[in-house]
Protein backbone atom coordinates (compact mmCIF):
# COMPACT_ATOMS: atom_id res chain seq x y z
CA UNK A 1 0.00 0.00 0.00
CA UNK A 2 1.37 3.41 -0.99
CA UNK A 3 0.60 6.66 0.80
CA UNK A 4 0.85 9.91 -1.07
CA UNK A 5 1.66 12.94 1.01
CA UNK A 6 -0.88 15.69 0.78
CA UNK A 7 0.42 18.90 -0.80
CA UNK A 8 -1.39 20.72 2.02
CA UNK A 9 -0.51 18.87 5.25
CA UNK A 10 -2.00 21.68 7.33
CA UNK A 11 -5.44 20.65 6.03
CA UNK A 12 -5.09 17.07 7.29
CA UNK A 13 -5.45 17.83 10.97
CA UNK A 14 -6.80 20.80 12.83
CA UNK A 15 -4.06 22.80 14.46
CA UNK A 16 -4.86 25.40 17.08
CA UNK A 17 -1.74 27.30 16.02
CA UNK A 18 -3.45 27.95 12.66
CA UNK A 19 -6.56 29.51 14.23
CA UNK A 20 -6.95 33.20 13.41
CA UNK A 21 -5.67 35.60 16.10
CA UNK A 22 -9.19 36.86 16.81
CA UNK A 23 -10.34 33.31 17.69
CA UNK A 24 -7.29 32.65 19.85
CA UNK A 25 -7.70 36.00 21.61
CA UNK A 26 -11.38 35.25 22.32
CA UNK A 27 -10.48 31.85 23.76
CA UNK A 28 -7.66 33.31 25.86
CA UNK A 29 -9.78 36.14 27.30
CA UNK A 30 -12.77 33.88 27.84
CA UNK A 31 -10.90 31.25 29.83
CA UNK A 32 -9.59 31.88 33.33
CA UNK A 33 -5.94 31.10 33.96
CA UNK A 34 -5.47 27.83 35.81
CA UNK A 35 -2.04 28.81 37.13
CA UNK A 36 0.42 31.70 36.92
CA UNK A 37 1.79 31.97 33.37
CA UNK A 38 -0.98 29.81 31.84
CA UNK A 39 -0.82 30.20 28.05
CA UNK A 40 -4.51 29.32 27.66
CA UNK A 41 -6.19 31.88 29.91
CA UNK A 42 -5.87 35.26 31.57
CA UNK A 43 -5.75 35.91 35.27
CA UNK A 44 -8.54 37.90 36.92
CA UNK A 45 -6.32 40.96 37.19
CA UNK A 46 -5.37 40.84 33.52
CA UNK A 47 -8.96 40.41 32.41
CA UNK A 48 -10.02 43.29 34.69
CA UNK A 49 -7.23 45.46 33.25
CA UNK A 50 -8.52 44.80 29.73
CA UNK A 51 -12.13 45.45 30.74
CA UNK A 52 -11.18 48.78 32.37
CA UNK A 53 -8.87 50.13 29.72
CA UNK A 54 -9.90 53.02 27.50
CA UNK A 55 -8.92 51.92 23.98
CA UNK A 56 -8.61 55.54 22.83
CA UNK A 57 -7.02 56.86 25.99
CA UNK A 58 -3.63 56.48 27.50
CA UNK A 59 -2.93 52.91 28.52
CA UNK A 60 -1.51 52.31 31.97
CA UNK A 61 1.51 49.98 32.32
CA UNK A 62 -0.53 47.08 33.75
CA UNK A 63 -3.02 47.44 30.88
CA UNK A 64 -0.23 47.41 28.30
CA UNK A 65 1.21 44.32 30.00
CA UNK A 66 -2.15 42.49 29.94
CA UNK A 67 -2.83 43.54 26.35
CA UNK A 68 0.66 42.62 25.13
CA UNK A 69 0.48 39.21 26.82
CA UNK A 70 -2.94 38.52 25.31
CA UNK A 71 -1.84 39.60 21.83
CA UNK A 72 1.36 37.56 21.93
CA UNK A 73 -0.44 34.44 23.19
CA UNK A 74 -2.99 34.95 20.39
CA UNK A 75 -0.17 34.69 17.87
CA UNK A 76 0.33 38.37 17.10
CA UNK A 77 3.73 40.03 17.19
CA UNK A 78 3.24 43.67 18.21
CA UNK A 79 6.99 44.24 18.36
CA UNK A 80 7.12 43.61 14.59
CA UNK A 81 4.40 46.12 13.66
CA UNK A 82 5.80 48.85 11.44
CA UNK A 83 5.99 52.34 12.95
CA UNK A 84 3.43 53.52 10.37
CA UNK A 85 0.78 51.03 11.51
CA UNK A 86 1.75 50.32 15.12
CA UNK A 87 -0.42 52.99 16.75
CA UNK A 88 -3.53 52.03 14.79
CA UNK A 89 -2.88 48.31 15.38
CA UNK A 90 -2.52 48.86 19.14
CA UNK A 91 -5.73 50.93 19.19
CA UNK A 92 -7.71 48.36 17.20
CA UNK A 93 -6.52 45.37 19.23
CA UNK A 94 -7.01 47.31 22.49
CA UNK A 95 -10.63 47.94 21.48
CA UNK A 96 -11.12 44.27 20.54
CA UNK A 97 -9.53 42.94 23.75
CA UNK A 98 -11.50 45.48 25.81
CA UNK A 99 -14.73 44.42 24.11
CA UNK A 100 -14.02 40.72 24.57
CA UNK A 101 -13.25 41.26 28.25
CA UNK A 102 -16.55 43.14 28.64
CA UNK A 103 -18.94 41.10 26.51
CA UNK A 104 -17.17 37.92 25.43
CA UNK A 105 -17.31 36.39 21.96
CA UNK A 106 -19.83 34.13 20.26
CA UNK A 107 -20.34 32.72 16.82
CA UNK A 108 -23.43 33.62 14.88
CA UNK A 109 -24.62 36.74 13.17
CA UNK A 110 -23.85 40.08 14.81
CA UNK A 111 -27.11 41.48 13.45
CA UNK A 112 -29.10 38.69 15.09
CA UNK A 113 -27.13 39.15 18.32
CA UNK A 114 -27.98 42.86 18.37
CA UNK A 115 -31.66 41.98 17.88
CA UNK A 116 -31.55 39.29 20.59
CA UNK A 117 -30.12 41.86 23.02
CA UNK A 118 -32.99 44.22 22.27
CA UNK A 119 -30.74 46.91 20.82
CA UNK A 120 -32.98 49.63 19.38
CA UNK A 121 -33.16 50.40 15.67
CA UNK A 122 -31.82 53.88 16.31
CA UNK A 123 -28.77 52.54 18.15
CA UNK A 124 -28.03 50.01 15.40
CA UNK A 125 -28.44 52.74 12.78
CA UNK A 126 -26.09 54.98 14.75
CA UNK A 127 -23.54 52.13 14.96
CA UNK A 128 -23.70 51.45 11.24
CA UNK A 129 -23.55 55.10 10.16
CA UNK A 130 -20.73 56.07 12.53
CA UNK A 131 -17.24 56.39 11.13
CA UNK A 132 -13.77 56.79 12.60
CA UNK A 133 -13.56 58.09 16.15
CA UNK A 134 -17.35 58.23 16.49
CA UNK A 135 -17.54 54.47 15.83
CA UNK A 136 -14.70 53.79 18.28
CA UNK A 137 -16.49 55.81 20.99
CA UNK A 138 -19.88 54.23 20.35
CA UNK A 139 -18.71 50.62 20.31
CA UNK A 140 -17.68 50.27 24.00
CA UNK A 141 -21.09 51.62 25.10
CA UNK A 142 -22.83 49.13 22.83
CA UNK A 143 -20.64 46.32 24.20
CA UNK A 144 -21.58 47.22 27.77
CA UNK A 145 -25.24 47.04 26.74
CA UNK A 146 -24.71 43.61 25.16
CA UNK A 147 -22.89 42.42 28.29
CA UNK A 148 -25.77 43.63 30.49
CA UNK A 149 -28.15 41.54 28.34
CA UNK A 150 -25.72 38.58 28.47
CA UNK A 151 -25.36 38.53 24.69
CA UNK A 152 -21.82 38.06 23.36
CA UNK A 153 -21.07 39.61 19.96
CA UNK A 154 -19.35 37.99 17.00
CA UNK A 155 -15.88 39.51 17.00
CA UNK A 156 -15.02 38.14 13.57
CA UNK A 157 -17.62 40.51 12.10
CA UNK A 158 -16.68 43.42 14.36
CA UNK A 159 -12.98 42.95 13.62
CA UNK A 160 -13.66 42.91 9.88
CA UNK A 161 -15.58 46.16 10.22
CA UNK A 162 -12.87 47.80 12.34
CA UNK A 163 -10.10 46.57 10.05
CA UNK A 164 -11.72 47.89 6.87
CA UNK A 165 -13.17 51.08 8.40
CA UNK A 166 -11.28 54.00 6.88
CA UNK A 167 -9.08 51.68 4.79
CA UNK A 168 -11.38 49.93 2.33
CA UNK A 169 -14.70 51.71 2.51
CA UNK A 170 -16.37 49.48 -0.09
CA UNK A 171 -15.70 46.36 2.00
CA UNK A 172 -16.65 48.16 5.23
CA UNK A 173 -19.94 49.22 3.66
CA UNK A 174 -20.66 45.63 2.57
CA UNK A 175 -20.05 44.48 6.17
CA UNK A 176 -22.37 47.20 7.50
CA UNK A 177 -25.07 46.19 5.02
CA UNK A 178 -24.77 42.54 6.03
CA UNK A 179 -25.07 43.41 9.73
CA UNK A 180 -28.07 45.67 9.03
CA UNK A 181 -29.76 43.06 6.86
CA UNK A 182 -29.44 40.36 9.50
CA UNK A 183 -30.55 42.72 12.29
CA UNK A 184 -33.66 43.94 10.48
CA UNK A 185 -34.53 40.41 9.28
CA UNK A 186 -34.31 39.11 12.85
CA UNK A 187 -36.32 42.11 14.08
CA UNK A 188 -39.07 41.50 11.51
CA UNK A 189 -39.26 37.80 12.43
CA UNK A 190 -39.50 38.61 16.13
CA UNK A 191 -42.54 40.89 15.71
Coordinates of C-alpha atoms in Angstrom, one line a residue, residues 14-121:
X14 CA -6.8 20.8 12.8
X15 CA -4.1 22.8 14.5
X16 CA -4.9 25.4 17.1
X17 CA -1.7 27.3 16.0
X18 CA -3.5 27.9 12.7
X19 CA -6.6 29.5 14.2
X20 CA -7.0 33.2 13.4
X21 CA -5.7 35.6 16.1
X22 CA -9.2 36.9 16.8
X23 CA -10.3 33.3 17.7
X24 CA -7.3 32.7 19.9
X25 CA -7.7 36.0 21.6
X26 CA -11.4 35.3 22.3
X27 CA -10.5 31.9 23.8
X28 CA -7.7 33.3 25.9
X29 CA -9.8 36.1 27.3
X30 CA -12.8 33.9 27.8
X31 CA -10.9 31.3 29.8
X32 CA -9.6 31.9 33.3
X33 CA -5.9 31.1 34.0
X34 CA -5.5 27.8 35.8
X35 CA -2.0 28.8 37.1
X36 CA 0.4 31.7 36.9
X37 CA 1.8 32.0 33.4
X38 CA -1.0 29.8 31.8
X39 CA -0.8 30.2 28.0
X40 CA -4.5 29.3 27.7
X41 CA -6.2 31.9 29.9
X42 CA -5.9 35.3 31.6
X43 CA -5.8 35.9 35.3
X44 CA -8.5 37.9 36.9
X45 CA -6.3 41.0 37.2
X46 CA -5.4 40.8 33.5
X47 CA -9.0 40.4 32.4
X48 CA -10.0 43.3 34.7
X49 CA -7.2 45.5 33.2
X50 CA -8.5 44.8 29.7
X51 CA -12.1 45.5 30.7
X52 CA -11.2 48.8 32.4
X53 CA -8.9 50.1 29.7
X54 CA -9.9 53.0 27.5
X55 CA -8.9 51.9 24.0
X56 CA -8.6 55.5 22.8
X57 CA -7.0 56.9 26.0
X58 CA -3.6 56.5 27.5
X59 CA -2.9 52.9 28.5
X60 CA -1.5 52.3 32.0
X61 CA 1.5 50.0 32.3
X62 CA -0.5 47.1 33.8
X63 CA -3.0 47.4 30.9
X64 CA -0.2 47.4 28.3
X65 CA 1.2 44.3 30.0
X66 CA -2.1 42.5 29.9
X67 CA -2.8 43.5 26.3
X68 CA 0.7 42.6 25.1
X69 CA 0.5 39.2 26.8
X70 CA -2.9 38.5 25.3
X71 CA -1.8 39.6 21.8
X72 CA 1.4 37.6 21.9
X73 CA -0.4 34.4 23.2
X74 CA -3.0 35.0 20.4
X75 CA -0.2 34.7 17.9
X76 CA 0.3 38.4 17.1
X77 CA 3.7 40.0 17.2
X78 CA 3.2 43.7 18.2
X79 CA 7.0 44.2 18.4
X80 CA 7.1 43.6 14.6
X81 CA 4.4 46.1 13.7
X82 CA 5.8 48.9 11.4
X83 CA 6.0 52.3 12.9
X84 CA 3.4 53.5 10.4
X85 CA 0.8 51.0 11.5
X86 CA 1.8 50.3 15.1
X87 CA -0.4 53.0 16.7
X88 CA -3.5 52.0 14.8
X89 CA -2.9 48.3 15.4
X90 CA -2.5 48.9 19.1
X91 CA -5.7 50.9 19.2
X92 CA -7.7 48.4 17.2
X93 CA -6.5 45.4 19.2
X94 CA -7.0 47.3 22.5
X95 CA -10.6 47.9 21.5
X96 CA -11.1 44.3 20.5
X97 CA -9.5 42.9 23.7
X98 CA -11.5 45.5 25.8
X99 CA -14.7 44.4 24.1
X100 CA -14.0 40.7 24.6
X101 CA -13.2 41.3 28.3
X102 CA -16.5 43.1 28.6
X103 CA -18.9 41.1 26.5
X104 CA -17.2 37.9 25.4
X105 CA -17.3 36.4 22.0
X106 CA -19.8 34.1 20.3
X107 CA -20.3 32.7 16.8
X108 CA -23.4 33.6 14.9
X109 CA -24.6 36.7 13.2
X110 CA -23.8 40.1 14.8
X111 CA -27.1 41.5 13.4
X112 CA -29.1 38.7 15.1
X113 CA -27.1 39.2 18.3
X114 CA -28.0 42.9 18.4
X115 CA -31.7 42.0 17.9
X116 CA -31.5 39.3 20.6
X117 CA -30.1 41.9 23.0
X118 CA -33.0 44.2 22.3
X119 CA -30.7 46.9 20.8
X120 CA -33.0 49.6 19.4
X121 CA -33.2 50.4 15.7

